[in-house]
Amino acid sequence: MEEKLVTLAHGAGGKQTAELIDSIFKSNFKSKNLTADDAAILNPPIGKMAFTTDGFIVSPFKFPGGNIGKLSICGTVNDLSCMGAKPMYLTVAFVIEEGFPLKDLEEIAQAMAKTADEAGVEIVAGDTKVAGKGQVDGVFITTTGVGQIMEGVDLSGAKAKDGDAIITTGDIGRHGCAILLSRDSYGLTADVKSDCAPLWNTIKSVLDTTKDIHVIRDATRGGVGTVLYEIAEQSQVGIHLDYAAIPVDDAVKGVCGMLGLDPLYLACEGTMVIFAPNDKAQAIVKTLNKGKYSKKAAIIGHVTNDMIAHVVVKTEIGTETLLPAPSGELLPRIC
Amino acid sequence: MLSKDIEKAKSIIMNYDGPPIKIMEVCGTHTHEIFKLGIRNILPNNINLISGPGCPVCVTPTEFIDEAIYLALEKNITICTFGDLIRVPGTSSSLGDARSKGANIQMVYSPLDSVEYAINHPEQQVVFLSVGFETTTPASCIAVRNAKNIELKNFSILGANKTMYQAYLALKDAADAYIYPGHVCTMTGMSELYKLRDEENVSGAVTGFSASEILSSLAYIISETQKNKPFVANLYPRVVTEEGLIKAKTLVENTMESCDSIWRGLGIIEKSGMKLKKEYIDYDARAKYDIPKIVGKPNKGCKCGEVLRGDIKPFECPLFSKGCTPEHPIGACMVSNEGACSAYYKYGENLWKKN
Amino acid sequence: MCVGLSARVDKIKNGMAVVDASGVKREISTELIENLYPGDYVMVHAGIAIAKISSTDEDEVNKIMETIKDAK
């Protein structure tokens, strides 16, 4: 049987567009609020709301541990979660390359529905465009989300304080590593799955333990290292890391060793960095260690009033050095 | 918990109170590890660690990048390269810039991968940028030999391979002792280092790359320097043998021959380069594509040469952090993660502020 | 220069081997190393084995520190 492909007609707004929407999107996105009109009519959140958007391009669109669909839901769910907001509504916009297999699109839509369901968020509106061959790489997705901020929670990247403990909710760098391996550029094989996961339930469990949390940030592009520099700058504090305490999967370490990369700068898609008062840290980690996506959570460092805007690493030999600040494209170091 | 040996080595280093010692780590990977391990931050003032010329990216001349960009943009050739070279500035742009203009630049882990790439893309002409010292050169030789064996027509290399011995000689007065590059010595063995000791009074220790290997080597050098007698030691015997890797030497001798070579910052060093022999001329991109003679123009303010020789510290260069940063490198030492300036910039901020 | 990583030889055939470094596998050339068998450790650089590794760095460092006798 010949493979069915997305054609320019699917994006022309006529009968074929309606067919595509019905067969792939409506059949998967089952929210009662999913609109057939020009905009969704919704009940607003109570109290304060969080509102965010994110675009997703990833090559390859499918990777161990997920695909671009799952990623696009996790990304926006996690951005809302970082502000202490329960994700309520999402919109999704697709730009699809002419010739993209319909069965792959179906797989992407299924992953989106499943992930949204798990995070308890409704997909309420969508858009589909088809671009000519070569104008986009497979499929690009943009998701926009609204969430309701939990009462008593006040999170911001500017709120890290002297004495705060720094926690990662899991082992770091797995998404970046999985993508690097899927691209097969360096002939390496390893069993590394992306950590891509919707973390609202994880964050909720933390906020149910204590509302006394200063910063939560999603360590996506740029990895944990980039987040730490952002927070050090935004909060005007110093950050001290205990390198040995940072949870890193062995295979991720192996890949980094071979290519001269630092896992602190590989992207995560299901790992957050949390800054909280030191006396709350143990309880938070204990809660996290029981969670589905945060079994490897650990305290990796603390905040100080010296070395403002810098990240200092305690090394394996007990000395201190700066963590190099993030810069540009990650390039393997070989020769 | 640190091992007793690491504690002892650290204590020898931190408590050294004898006459000033200058130690040069030749290898860029040592430079990188020494910064990453924070070893510079525990050195007493009378130990001066200098970062030498052992980063092939740093010493690769401007015109080499210009040649690669010429091939990529003017001849529409696919360039396969180690990621290290992507951001190195040529006279007016880098390979990264060329990629933005549509050049096909592929990052590879091994020269052998670029042969694979050529086999899998017969419609493209592929050139591998062959940089590196003794450690890396054999991989390029295997790639070229394999390509010749299967009469691969769309593969060649642009060579800038270098050997260390002449560089040691050129820098023999820059330091009291050298941390010799463990992986170069894997190939060369110990004989040329004995020669340097016996004929030139040059001292040093072949060193591995783990924290304990670097610390114990520093402790060893400090303790040997006190004896005021030239010394050479192989402190990496689990990997480096007396005779080196004979098969690698034979392979390289059969494939390449020595030539003069330009080191960015140091100028021409006689017989410090390697180029393909006549019988492999079809795989030499310079011969194959008739590349015009390109004279690179390095930035005049850049003091990479003095940094590589250990004459000045990176922060003493007028461009350091003022116009020349890892994001916008001007000199080669700022480009590579292993370059002295880049390492000072990224790891050493507290250090250079203090000094 | 010359980033090297130690890896265990898993399979070896005709001068090529699959090596494993903490679960990461890659095919490399081992034609420069003689008498190599599965289970041996090699130093890998740019896709080729550049040395067979004969002991751990702990043992090696222990010997180095033994030689620095006059140190306090």
mmCIF file with all atom_site columns, N, CA, C and O in Angstrom, chain A residues 185-186 243 258-259 307 310 315-322 324 326-327 329 331-335, chain B residues 2 10 32 35-38 41-42 82-84 87 99 107-109 131 211 215 327 337-338 347 349:
data_model
loop_
_atom_site.group_PDB
_atom_site.id
_atom_site.type_symbol
_atom_site.label_atom_id
_atom_site.label_alt_id
_atom_site.label_comp_id
_atom_site.label_asym_id
_atom_site.label_entity_id
_atom_site.label_seq_id
_atom_site.pdbx_PDB_ins_code
_atom_site.Cartn_x
_atom_site.Cartn_y
_atom_site.Cartn_z
_atom_site.occupancy
_atom_site.B_iso_or_equiv
_atom_site.pdbx_formal_charge
_atom_site.auth_seq_id
_atom_site.auth_comp_id
_atom_site.auth_asym_id
_atom_site.auth_atom_id
_atom_site.pdbx_PDB_model_num
ATOM 1   N N  . SER A 1 185 ? 25.511 11.422 14.101 1.00 0.00 ? 185 SER A N  1
ATOM 2   C CA . SER A 1 185 ? 26.601 12.132 13.426 1.00 0.00 ? 185 SER A CA 1
ATOM 3   C C  . SER A 1 185 ? 27.957 11.572 13.816 1.00 0.00 ? 185 SER A C  1
ATOM 4   O O  . SER A 1 185 ? 28.914 11.726 13.084 1.00 0.00 ? 185 SER A O  1
ATOM 5   N N  . TYR A 1 186 ? 28.052 10.970 14.968 1.00 0.00 ? 186 TYR A N  1
ATOM 6   C CA . TYR A 1 186 ? 29.381 10.607 15.458 1.00 0.00 ? 186 TYR A CA 1
ATOM 7   C C  . TYR A 1 186 ? 29.565 9.103  15.607 1.00 0.00 ? 186 TYR A C  1
ATOM 8   O O  . TYR A 1 186 ? 30.515 8.655  16.229 1.00 0.00 ? 186 TYR A O  1
ATOM 9   N N  . TYR A 1 243 ? 30.202 19.246 42.107 1.00 0.00 ? 243 TYR A N  1
ATOM 10  C CA . TYR A 1 243 ? 30.166 18.508 40.850 1.00 0.00 ? 243 TYR A CA 1
ATOM 11  C C  . TYR A 1 243 ? 29.821 17.038 41.063 1.00 0.00 ? 243 TYR A C  1
ATOM 12  O O  . TYR A 1 243 ? 29.065 16.447 40.299 1.00 0.00 ? 243 TYR A O  1
ATOM 13  N N  . MET A 1 258 ? 33.520 11.094 25.373 1.00 0.00 ? 258 MET A N  1
ATOM 14  C CA . MET A 1 258 ? 34.041 10.831 24.045 1.00 0.00 ? 258 MET A CA 1
ATOM 15  C C  . MET A 1 258 ? 34.094 12.095 23.196 1.00 0.00 ? 258 MET A C  1
ATOM 16  O O  . MET A 1 258 ? 34.995 12.273 22.387 1.00 0.00 ? 258 MET A O  1
ATOM 17  N N  . LEU A 1 259 ? 33.132 12.979 23.388 1.00 0.00 ? 259 LEU A N  1
ATOM 18  C CA . LEU A 1 259 ? 33.064 14.166 22.523 1.00 0.00 ? 259 LEU A CA 1
ATOM 19  C C  . LEU A 1 259 ? 33.538 15.440 23.219 1.00 0.00 ? 259 LEU A C  1
ATOM 20  O O  . LEU A 1 259 ? 33.448 16.528 22.655 1.00 0.00 ? 259 LEU A O  1
ATOM 21  N N  . MET A 1 307 ? 30.996 35.812 44.868 1.00 0.00 ? 307 MET A N  1
ATOM 22  C CA . MET A 1 307 ? 31.060 35.386 43.465 1.00 0.00 ? 307 MET A CA 1
ATOM 23  C C  . MET A 1 307 ? 29.756 35.710 42.723 1.00 0.00 ? 307 MET A C  1
ATOM 24  O O  . MET A 1 307 ? 29.215 34.878 41.979 1.00 0.00 ? 307 MET A O  1
ATOM 25  N N  . HIS A 1 310 ? 28.285 34.470 39.231 1.00 0.00 ? 310 HIS A N  1
ATOM 26  C CA . HIS A 1 310 ? 29.149 33.385 38.772 1.00 0.00 ? 310 HIS A CA 1
ATOM 27  C C  . HIS A 1 310 ? 28.662 32.038 39.300 1.00 0.00 ? 310 HIS A C  1
ATOM 28  O O  . HIS A 1 310 ? 27.982 31.965 40.315 1.00 0.00 ? 310 HIS A O  1
ATOM 29  N N  . THR A 1 315 ? 35.447 20.824 42.688 1.00 0.00 ? 315 THR A N  1
ATOM 30  C CA . THR A 1 315 ? 35.889 19.750 41.796 1.00 0.00 ? 315 THR A CA 1
ATOM 31  C C  . THR A 1 315 ? 36.097 18.446 42.545 1.00 0.00 ? 315 THR A C  1
ATOM 32  O O  . THR A 1 315 ? 36.067 18.410 43.770 1.00 0.00 ? 315 THR A O  1
ATOM 33  N N  . GLU A 1 316 ? 36.401 17.410 41.787 1.00 0.00 ? 316 GLU A N  1
ATOM 34  C CA . GLU A 1 316 ? 36.641 16.084 42.371 1.00 0.00 ? 316 GLU A CA 1
ATOM 35  C C  . GLU A 1 316 ? 37.861 16.069 43.275 1.00 0.00 ? 316 GLU A C  1
ATOM 36  O O  . GLU A 1 316 ? 38.016 15.154 44.081 1.00 0.00 ? 316 GLU A O  1
ATOM 37  N N  . ILE A 1 317 ? 38.761 17.045 43.152 1.00 0.00 ? 317 ILE A N  1
ATOM 38  C CA . ILE A 1 317 ? 39.937 17.041 44.024 1.00 0.00 ? 317 ILE A CA 1
ATOM 39  C C  . ILE A 1 317 ? 39.828 18.086 45.129 1.00 0.00 ? 317 ILE A C  1
ATOM 40  O O  . ILE A 1 317 ? 40.807 18.445 45.767 1.00 0.00 ? 317 ILE A O  1
ATOM 41  N N  . GLY A 1 318 ? 38.602 18.577 45.327 1.00 0.00 ? 318 GLY A N  1
ATOM 42  C CA . GLY A 1 318 ? 38.369 19.464 46.459 1.00 0.00 ? 318 GLY A CA 1
ATOM 43  C C  . GLY A 1 318 ? 38.779 20.913 46.223 1.00 0.00 ? 318 GLY A C  1
ATOM 44  O O  . GLY A 1 318 ? 38.794 21.716 47.156 1.00 0.00 ? 318 GLY A O  1
ATOM 45  N N  . THR A 1 319 ? 39.090 21.263 44.980 1.00 0.00 ? 319 THR A N  1
ATOM 46  C CA . THR A 1 319 ? 39.434 22.651 44.671 1.00 0.00 ? 319 THR A CA 1
ATOM 47  C C  . THR A 1 319 ? 38.192 23.338 44.125 1.00 0.00 ? 319 THR A C  1
ATOM 48  O O  . THR A 1 319 ? 37.167 22.707 43.903 1.00 0.00 ? 319 THR A O  1
ATOM 49  N N  . GLU A 1 320 ? 38.313 24.637 43.874 1.00 0.00 ? 320 GLU A N  1
ATOM 50  C CA . GLU A 1 320 ? 37.201 25.359 43.268 1.00 0.00 ? 320 GLU A CA 1
ATOM 51  C C  . GLU A 1 320 ? 37.618 25.947 41.933 1.00 0.00 ? 320 GLU A C  1
ATOM 52  O O  . GLU A 1 320 ? 38.758 26.354 41.749 1.00 0.00 ? 320 GLU A O  1
ATOM 53  N N  . THR A 1 321 ? 36.677 25.969 41.002 1.00 0.00 ? 321 THR A N  1
ATOM 54  C CA . THR A 1 321 ? 36.952 26.604 39.721 1.00 0.00 ? 321 THR A CA 1
ATOM 55  C C  . THR A 1 321 ? 35.634 27.149 39.192 1.00 0.00 ? 321 THR A C  1
ATOM 56  O O  . THR A 1 321 ? 34.567 26.791 39.701 1.00 0.00 ? 321 THR A O  1
ATOM 57  N N  . LEU A 1 322 ? 35.695 28.020 38.197 1.00 0.00 ? 322 LEU A N  1
ATOM 58  C CA . LEU A 1 322 ? 34.451 28.521 37.623 1.00 0.00 ? 322 LEU A CA 1
ATOM 59  C C  . LEU A 1 322 ? 33.866 27.476 36.668 1.00 0.00 ? 322 LEU A C  1
ATOM 60  O O  . LEU A 1 322 ? 34.613 26.775 35.988 1.00 0.00 ? 322 LEU A O  1
ATOM 61  N N  . PRO A 1 324 ? 32.537 27.182 33.212 1.00 0.00 ? 324 PRO A N  1
ATOM 62  C CA . PRO A 1 324 ? 32.572 28.092 32.068 1.00 0.00 ? 324 PRO A CA 1
ATOM 63  C C  . PRO A 1 324 ? 31.149 28.535 31.701 1.00 0.00 ? 324 PRO A C  1
ATOM 64  O O  . PRO A 1 324 ? 30.243 27.705 31.675 1.00 0.00 ? 324 PRO A O  1
ATOM 65  N N  . PRO A 1 326 ? 27.976 29.619 29.500 1.00 0.00 ? 326 PRO A N  1
ATOM 66  C CA . PRO A 1 326 ? 27.546 29.043 28.228 1.00 0.00 ? 326 PRO A CA 1
ATOM 67  C C  . PRO A 1 326 ? 27.926 29.947 27.065 1.00 0.00 ? 326 PRO A C  1
ATOM 68  O O  . PRO A 1 326 ? 27.882 31.163 27.191 1.00 0.00 ? 326 PRO A O  1
ATOM 69  N N  . SER A 1 327 ? 28.329 29.343 25.951 1.00 0.00 ? 327 SER A N  1
ATOM 70  C CA . SER A 1 327 ? 28.632 30.177 24.789 1.00 0.00 ? 327 SER A CA 1
ATOM 71  C C  . SER A 1 327 ? 28.352 29.427 23.502 1.00 0.00 ? 327 SER A C  1
ATOM 72  O O  . SER A 1 327 ? 28.969 28.420 23.205 1.00 0.00 ? 327 SER A O  1
ATOM 73  N N  . GLU A 1 329 ? 27.077 27.541 20.027 1.00 0.00 ? 329 GLU A N  1
ATOM 74  C CA . GLU A 1 329 ? 26.793 26.173 19.634 1.00 0.00 ? 329 GLU A CA 1
ATOM 75  C C  . GLU A 1 329 ? 27.709 25.201 20.386 1.00 0.00 ? 329 GLU A C  1
ATOM 76  O O  . GLU A 1 329 ? 28.880 25.466 20.587 1.00 0.00 ? 329 GLU A O  1
ATOM 77  N N  . LEU A 1 331 ? 30.090 22.413 20.512 1.00 0.00 ? 331 LEU A N  1
ATOM 78  C CA . LEU A 1 331 ? 30.943 21.784 19.520 1.00 0.00 ? 331 LEU A CA 1
ATOM 79  C C  . LEU A 1 331 ? 31.791 20.710 20.176 1.00 0.00 ? 331 LEU A C  1
ATOM 80  O O  . LEU A 1 331 ? 32.427 20.960 21.193 1.00 0.00 ? 331 LEU A O  1
ATOM 81  N N  . PRO A 1 332 ? 31.812 19.520 19.614 1.00 0.00 ? 332 PRO A N  1
ATOM 82  C CA . PRO A 1 332 ? 32.657 18.474 20.172 1.00 0.00 ? 332 PRO A CA 1
ATOM 83  C C  . PRO A 1 332 ? 34.129 18.883 20.118 1.00 0.00 ? 332 PRO A C  1
ATOM 84  O O  . PRO A 1 332 ? 34.549 19.600 19.210 1.00 0.00 ? 332 PRO A O  1
ATOM 85  N N  . ARG A 1 333 ? 34.858 18.430 21.091 1.00 0.00 ? 333 ARG A N  1
ATOM 86  C CA . ARG A 1 333 ? 36.285 18.734 21.195 1.00 0.00 ? 333 ARG A CA 1
ATOM 87  C C  . ARG A 1 333 ? 36.992 17.392 20.983 1.00 0.00 ? 333 ARG A C  1
ATOM 88  O O  . ARG A 1 333 ? 36.808 16.473 21.752 1.00 0.00 ? 333 ARG A O  1
ATOM 89  N N  . ILE A 1 334 ? 37.741 17.281 19.926 1.00 0.00 ? 334 ILE A N  1
ATOM 90  C CA . ILE A 1 334 ? 38.342 15.989 19.613 1.00 0.00 ? 334 ILE A CA 1
ATOM 91  C C  . ILE A 1 334 ? 39.848 16.088 19.441 1.00 0.00 ? 334 ILE A C  1
ATOM 92  O O  . ILE A 1 334 ? 40.608 15.407 20.104 1.00 0.00 ? 334 ILE A O  1
ATOM 93  N N  . CYS A 1 335 ? 40.267 16.985 18.545 1.00 0.00 ? 335 CYS A N  1
ATOM 94  C CA . CYS A 1 335 ? 41.701 16.977 18.242 1.00 0.00 ? 335 CYS A CA 1
ATOM 95  C C  . CYS A 1 335 ? 42.470 17.901 19.177 1.00 0.00 ? 335 CYS A C  1
ATOM 96  O O  . CYS A 1 335 ? 41.883 18.673 19.884 1.00 0.00 ? 335 CYS A O  1
ATOM 97  N N  . LEU B 2 2   ? 39.319 12.046 49.285 1.00 0.00 ? 2   LEU B N  1
ATOM 98  C CA . LEU B 2 2   ? 40.423 12.006 48.333 1.00 0.00 ? 2   LEU B CA 1
ATOM 99  C C  . LEU B 2 2   ? 41.402 10.909 48.743 1.00 0.00 ? 2   LEU B C  1
ATOM 100 O O  . LEU B 2 2   ? 41.576 10.638 49.927 1.00 0.00 ? 2   LEU B O  1
ATOM 101 N N  . LYS B 2 10  ? 48.760 17.086 46.361 1.00 0.00 ? 10  LYS B N  1
ATOM 102 C CA . LYS B 2 10  ? 48.241 18.446 46.579 1.00 0.00 ? 10  LYS B CA 1
ATOM 103 C C  . LYS B 2 10  ? 49.080 19.193 47.601 1.00 0.00 ? 10  LYS B C  1
ATOM 104 O O  . LYS B 2 10  ? 49.407 20.370 47.433 1.00 0.00 ? 10  LYS B O  1
ATOM 105 N N  . HIS B 2 32  ? 43.085 22.371 29.491 1.00 0.00 ? 32  HIS B N  1
ATOM 106 C CA . HIS B 2 32  ? 41.658 22.296 29.782 1.00 0.00 ? 32  HIS B CA 1
ATOM 107 C C  . HIS B 2 32  ? 41.399 21.596 31.119 1.00 0.00 ? 32  HIS B C  1
ATOM 108 O O  . HIS B 2 32  ? 40.658 22.091 31.967 1.00 0.00 ? 32  HIS B O  1
ATOM 109 N N  . PHE B 2 35  ? 42.495 23.638 34.229 1.00 0.00 ? 35  PHE B N  1
ATOM 110 C CA . PHE B 2 35  ? 41.511 24.674 34.578 1.00 0.00 ? 35  PHE B CA 1
ATOM 111 C C  . PHE B 2 35  ? 40.271 24.051 35.185 1.00 0.00 ? 35  PHE B C  1
ATOM 112 O O  . PHE B 2 35  ? 39.764 24.500 36.201 1.00 0.00 ? 35  PHE B O  1
ATOM 113 N N  . LYS B 2 36  ? 39.786 22.979 34.532 1.00 0.00 ? 36  LYS B N  1
ATOM 114 C CA . LYS B 2 36  ? 38.551 22.350 34.979 1.00 0.00 ? 36  LYS B CA 1
ATOM 115 C C  . LYS B 2 36  ? 38.687 21.812 36.398 1.00 0.00 ? 36  LYS B C  1
ATOM 116 O O  . LYS B 2 36  ? 37.723 21.792 37.161 1.00 0.00 ? 36  LYS B O  1
ATOM 117 N N  . LEU B 2 37  ? 39.887 21.375 36.744 1.00 0.00 ? 37  LEU B N  1
ATOM 118 C CA . LEU B 2 37  ? 40.116 20.825 38.079 1.00 0.00 ? 37  LEU B CA 1
ATOM 119 C C  . LEU B 2 37  ? 40.489 21.910 39.089 1.00 0.00 ? 37  LEU B C  1
ATOM 120 O O  . LEU B 2 37  ? 40.738 21.622 40.258 1.00 0.00 ? 37  LEU B O  1
ATOM 121 N N  . GLY B 2 38  ? 40.575 23.150 38.628 1.00 0.00 ? 38  GLY B N  1
ATOM 122 C CA . GLY B 2 38  ? 40.885 24.243 39.545 1.00 0.00 ? 38  GLY B CA 1
ATOM 123 C C  . GLY B 2 38  ? 42.289 24.176 40.110 1.00 0.00 ? 38  GLY B C  1
ATOM 124 O O  . GLY B 2 38  ? 42.576 24.727 41.180 1.00 0.00 ? 38  GLY B O  1
ATOM 125 N N  . ASN B 2 41  ? 44.194 27.431 40.866 1.00 0.00 ? 41  ASN B N  1
ATOM 126 C CA . ASN B 2 41  ? 43.782 28.209 42.038 1.00 0.00 ? 41  ASN B CA 1
ATOM 127 C C  . ASN B 2 41  ? 44.453 27.751 43.330 1.00 0.00 ? 41  ASN B C  1
ATOM 128 O O  . ASN B 2 41  ? 44.296 28.389 44.360 1.00 0.00 ? 41  ASN B O  1
ATOM 129 N N  . ILE B 2 42  ? 45.171 26.617 43.292 1.00 0.00 ? 42  ILE B N  1
ATOM 130 C CA . ILE B 2 42  ? 45.887 26.199 44.503 1.00 0.00 ? 42  ILE B CA 1
ATOM 131 C C  . ILE B 2 42  ? 47.399 26.334 44.357 1.00 0.00 ? 42  ILE B C  1
ATOM 132 O O  . ILE B 2 42  ? 48.160 25.964 45.242 1.00 0.00 ? 42  ILE B O  1
ATOM 133 N N  . PHE B 2 82  ? 36.608 18.100 12.387 1.00 0.00 ? 82  PHE B N  1
ATOM 134 C CA . PHE B 2 82  ? 36.360 18.028 13.820 1.00 0.00 ? 82  PHE B CA 1
ATOM 135 C C  . PHE B 2 82  ? 35.613 19.305 14.213 1.00 0.00 ? 82  PHE B C  1
ATOM 136 O O  . PHE B 2 82  ? 35.887 20.380 13.666 1.00 0.00 ? 82  PHE B O  1
ATOM 137 N N  . GLY B 2 83  ? 34.696 19.175 15.171 1.00 0.00 ? 83  GLY B N  1
ATOM 138 C CA . GLY B 2 83  ? 33.921 20.333 15.607 1.00 0.00 ? 83  GLY B CA 1
ATOM 139 C C  . GLY B 2 83  ? 34.798 21.482 16.086 1.00 0.00 ? 83  GLY B C  1
ATOM 140 O O  . GLY B 2 83  ? 34.426 22.653 15.983 1.00 0.00 ? 83  GLY B O  1
ATOM 141 N N  . ASP B 2 84  ? 35.983 21.140 16.569 1.00 0.00 ? 84  ASP B N  1
ATOM 142 C CA . ASP B 2 84  ? 36.895 22.142 17.130 1.00 0.00 ? 84  ASP B CA 1
ATOM 143 C C  . ASP B 2 84  ? 37.162 23.305 16.169 1.00 0.00 ? 84  ASP B C  1
ATOM 144 O O  . ASP B 2 84  ? 37.427 24.432 16.593 1.00 0.00 ? 84  ASP B O  1
ATOM 145 N N  . ARG B 2 87  ? 34.546 27.307 14.650 1.00 0.00 ? 87  ARG B N  1
ATOM 146 C CA . ARG B 2 87  ? 34.483 28.744 14.960 1.00 0.00 ? 87  ARG B CA 1
ATOM 147 C C  . ARG B 2 87  ? 35.814 29.475 14.779 1.00 0.00 ? 87  ARG B C  1
ATOM 148 O O  . ARG B 2 87  ? 35.923 30.667 15.055 1.00 0.00 ? 87  ARG B O  1
ATOM 149 N N  . ARG B 2 99  ? 29.042 28.087 6.654  1.00 0.00 ? 99  ARG B N  1
ATOM 150 C CA . ARG B 2 99  ? 27.866 27.211 6.735  1.00 0.00 ? 99  ARG B CA 1
ATOM 151 C C  . ARG B 2 99  ? 26.585 28.034 6.621  1.00 0.00 ? 99  ARG B C  1
ATOM 152 O O  . ARG B 2 99  ? 25.640 27.642 5.951  1.00 0.00 ? 99  ARG B O  1
ATOM 153 N N  . MET B 2 107 ? 30.355 17.834 10.702 1.00 0.00 ? 107 MET B N  1
ATOM 154 C CA . MET B 2 107 ? 31.244 17.552 11.824 1.00 0.00 ? 107 MET B CA 1
ATOM 155 C C  . MET B 2 107 ? 31.403 16.050 11.964 1.00 0.00 ? 107 MET B C  1
ATOM 156 O O  . MET B 2 107 ? 30.419 15.321 11.929 1.00 0.00 ? 107 MET B O  1
ATOM 157 N N  . VAL B 2 108 ? 32.632 15.596 12.123 1.00 0.00 ? 108 VAL B N  1
ATOM 158 C CA . VAL B 2 108 ? 32.865 14.157 12.274 1.00 0.00 ? 108 VAL B CA 1
ATOM 159 C C  . VAL B 2 108 ? 33.684 13.899 13.539 1.00 0.00 ? 108 VAL B C  1
ATOM 160 O O  . VAL B 2 108 ? 34.352 14.799 14.070 1.00 0.00 ? 108 VAL B O  1
ATOM 161 N N  . TYR B 2 109 ? 33.610 12.649 13.983 1.00 0.00 ? 109 TYR B N  1
ATOM 162 C CA . TYR B 2 109 ? 34.375 12.245 15.160 1.00 0.00 ? 109 TYR B CA 1
ATOM 163 C C  . TYR B 2 109 ? 35.747 11.727 14.743 1.00 0.00 ? 109 TYR B C  1
ATOM 164 O O  . TYR B 2 109 ? 36.706 11.829 15.493 1.00 0.00 ? 109 TYR B O  1
ATOM 165 N N  . VAL B 2 131 ? 43.870 18.216 10.632 1.00 0.00 ? 131 VAL B N  1
ATOM 166 C CA . VAL B 2 131 ? 44.740 18.910 11.579 1.00 0.00 ? 131 VAL B CA 1
ATOM 167 C C  . VAL B 2 131 ? 45.135 17.912 12.650 1.00 0.00 ? 131 VAL B C  1
ATOM 168 O O  . VAL B 2 131 ? 44.544 16.849 12.765 1.00 0.00 ? 131 VAL B O  1
ATOM 169 N N  . ALA B 2 211 ? 42.786 13.475 37.092 1.00 0.00 ? 211 ALA B N  1
ATOM 170 C CA . ALA B 2 211 ? 43.138 14.428 38.144 1.00 0.00 ? 211 ALA B CA 1
ATOM 171 C C  . ALA B 2 211 ? 44.372 13.959 38.900 1.00 0.00 ? 211 ALA B C  1
ATOM 172 O O  . ALA B 2 211 ? 45.314 14.732 39.134 1.00 0.00 ? 211 ALA B O  1
ATOM 173 N N  . LEU B 2 215 ? 48.054 15.879 39.040 1.00 0.00 ? 215 LEU B N  1
ATOM 174 C CA . LEU B 2 215 ? 48.571 16.354 40.325 1.00 0.00 ? 215 LEU B CA 1
ATOM 175 C C  . LEU B 2 215 ? 49.886 15.669 40.688 1.00 0.00 ? 215 LEU B C  1
ATOM 176 O O  . LEU B 2 215 ? 50.846 16.320 41.117 1.00 0.00 ? 215 LEU B O  1
ATOM 177 N N  . GLU B 2 327 ? 32.987 34.189 22.378 1.00 0.00 ? 327 GLU B N  1
ATOM 178 C CA . GLU B 2 327 ? 31.859 34.393 21.462 1.00 0.00 ? 327 GLU B CA 1
ATOM 179 C C  . GLU B 2 327 ? 32.327 35.056 20.180 1.00 0.00 ? 327 GLU B C  1
ATOM 180 O O  . GLU B 2 327 ? 31.807 34.783 19.105 1.00 0.00 ? 327 GLU B O  1
ATOM 181 N N  . ASN B 2 337 ? 38.258 25.499 22.889 1.00 0.00 ? 337 ASN B N  1
ATOM 182 C CA . ASN B 2 337 ? 38.051 25.322 24.320 1.00 0.00 ? 337 ASN B CA 1
ATOM 183 C C  . ASN B 2 337 ? 39.364 25.050 25.026 1.00 0.00 ? 337 ASN B C  1
ATOM 184 O O  . ASN B 2 337 ? 39.494 25.239 26.218 1.00 0.00 ? 337 ASN B O  1
ATOM 185 N N  . GLU B 2 338 ? 40.322 24.538 24.273 1.00 0.00 ? 338 GLU B N  1
ATOM 186 C CA . GLU B 2 338 ? 41.599 24.180 24.871 1.00 0.00 ? 338 GLU B CA 1
ATOM 187 C C  . GLU B 2 338 ? 42.622 25.302 24.744 1.00 0.00 ? 338 GLU B C  1
ATOM 188 O O  . GLU B 2 338 ? 43.733 25.186 25.215 1.00 0.00 ? 338 GLU B O  1
ATOM 189 N N  . TYR B 2 347 ? 37.505 30.097 32.697 1.00 0.00 ? 347 TYR B N  1
ATOM 190 C CA . TYR B 2 347 ? 37.709 29.548 34.038 1.00 0.00 ? 347 TYR B CA 1
ATOM 191 C C  . TYR B 2 347 ? 38.426 30.516 34.956 1.00 0.00 ? 347 TYR B C  1
ATOM 192 O O  . TYR B 2 347 ? 38.374 30.397 36.161 1.00 0.00 ? 347 TYR B O  1
ATOM 193 N N  . GLU B 2 349 ? 38.532 33.877 35.467 1.00 0.00 ? 349 GLU B N  1
ATOM 194 C CA . GLU B 2 349 ? 38.213 35.266 35.720 1.00 0.00 ? 349 GLU B CA 1
ATOM 195 C C  . GLU B 2 349 ? 38.660 35.697 37.102 1.00 0.00 ? 349 GLU B C  1
ATOM 196 O O  . GLU B 2 349 ? 39.296 36.736 37.264 1.00 0.00 ? 349 GLU B O  1
#
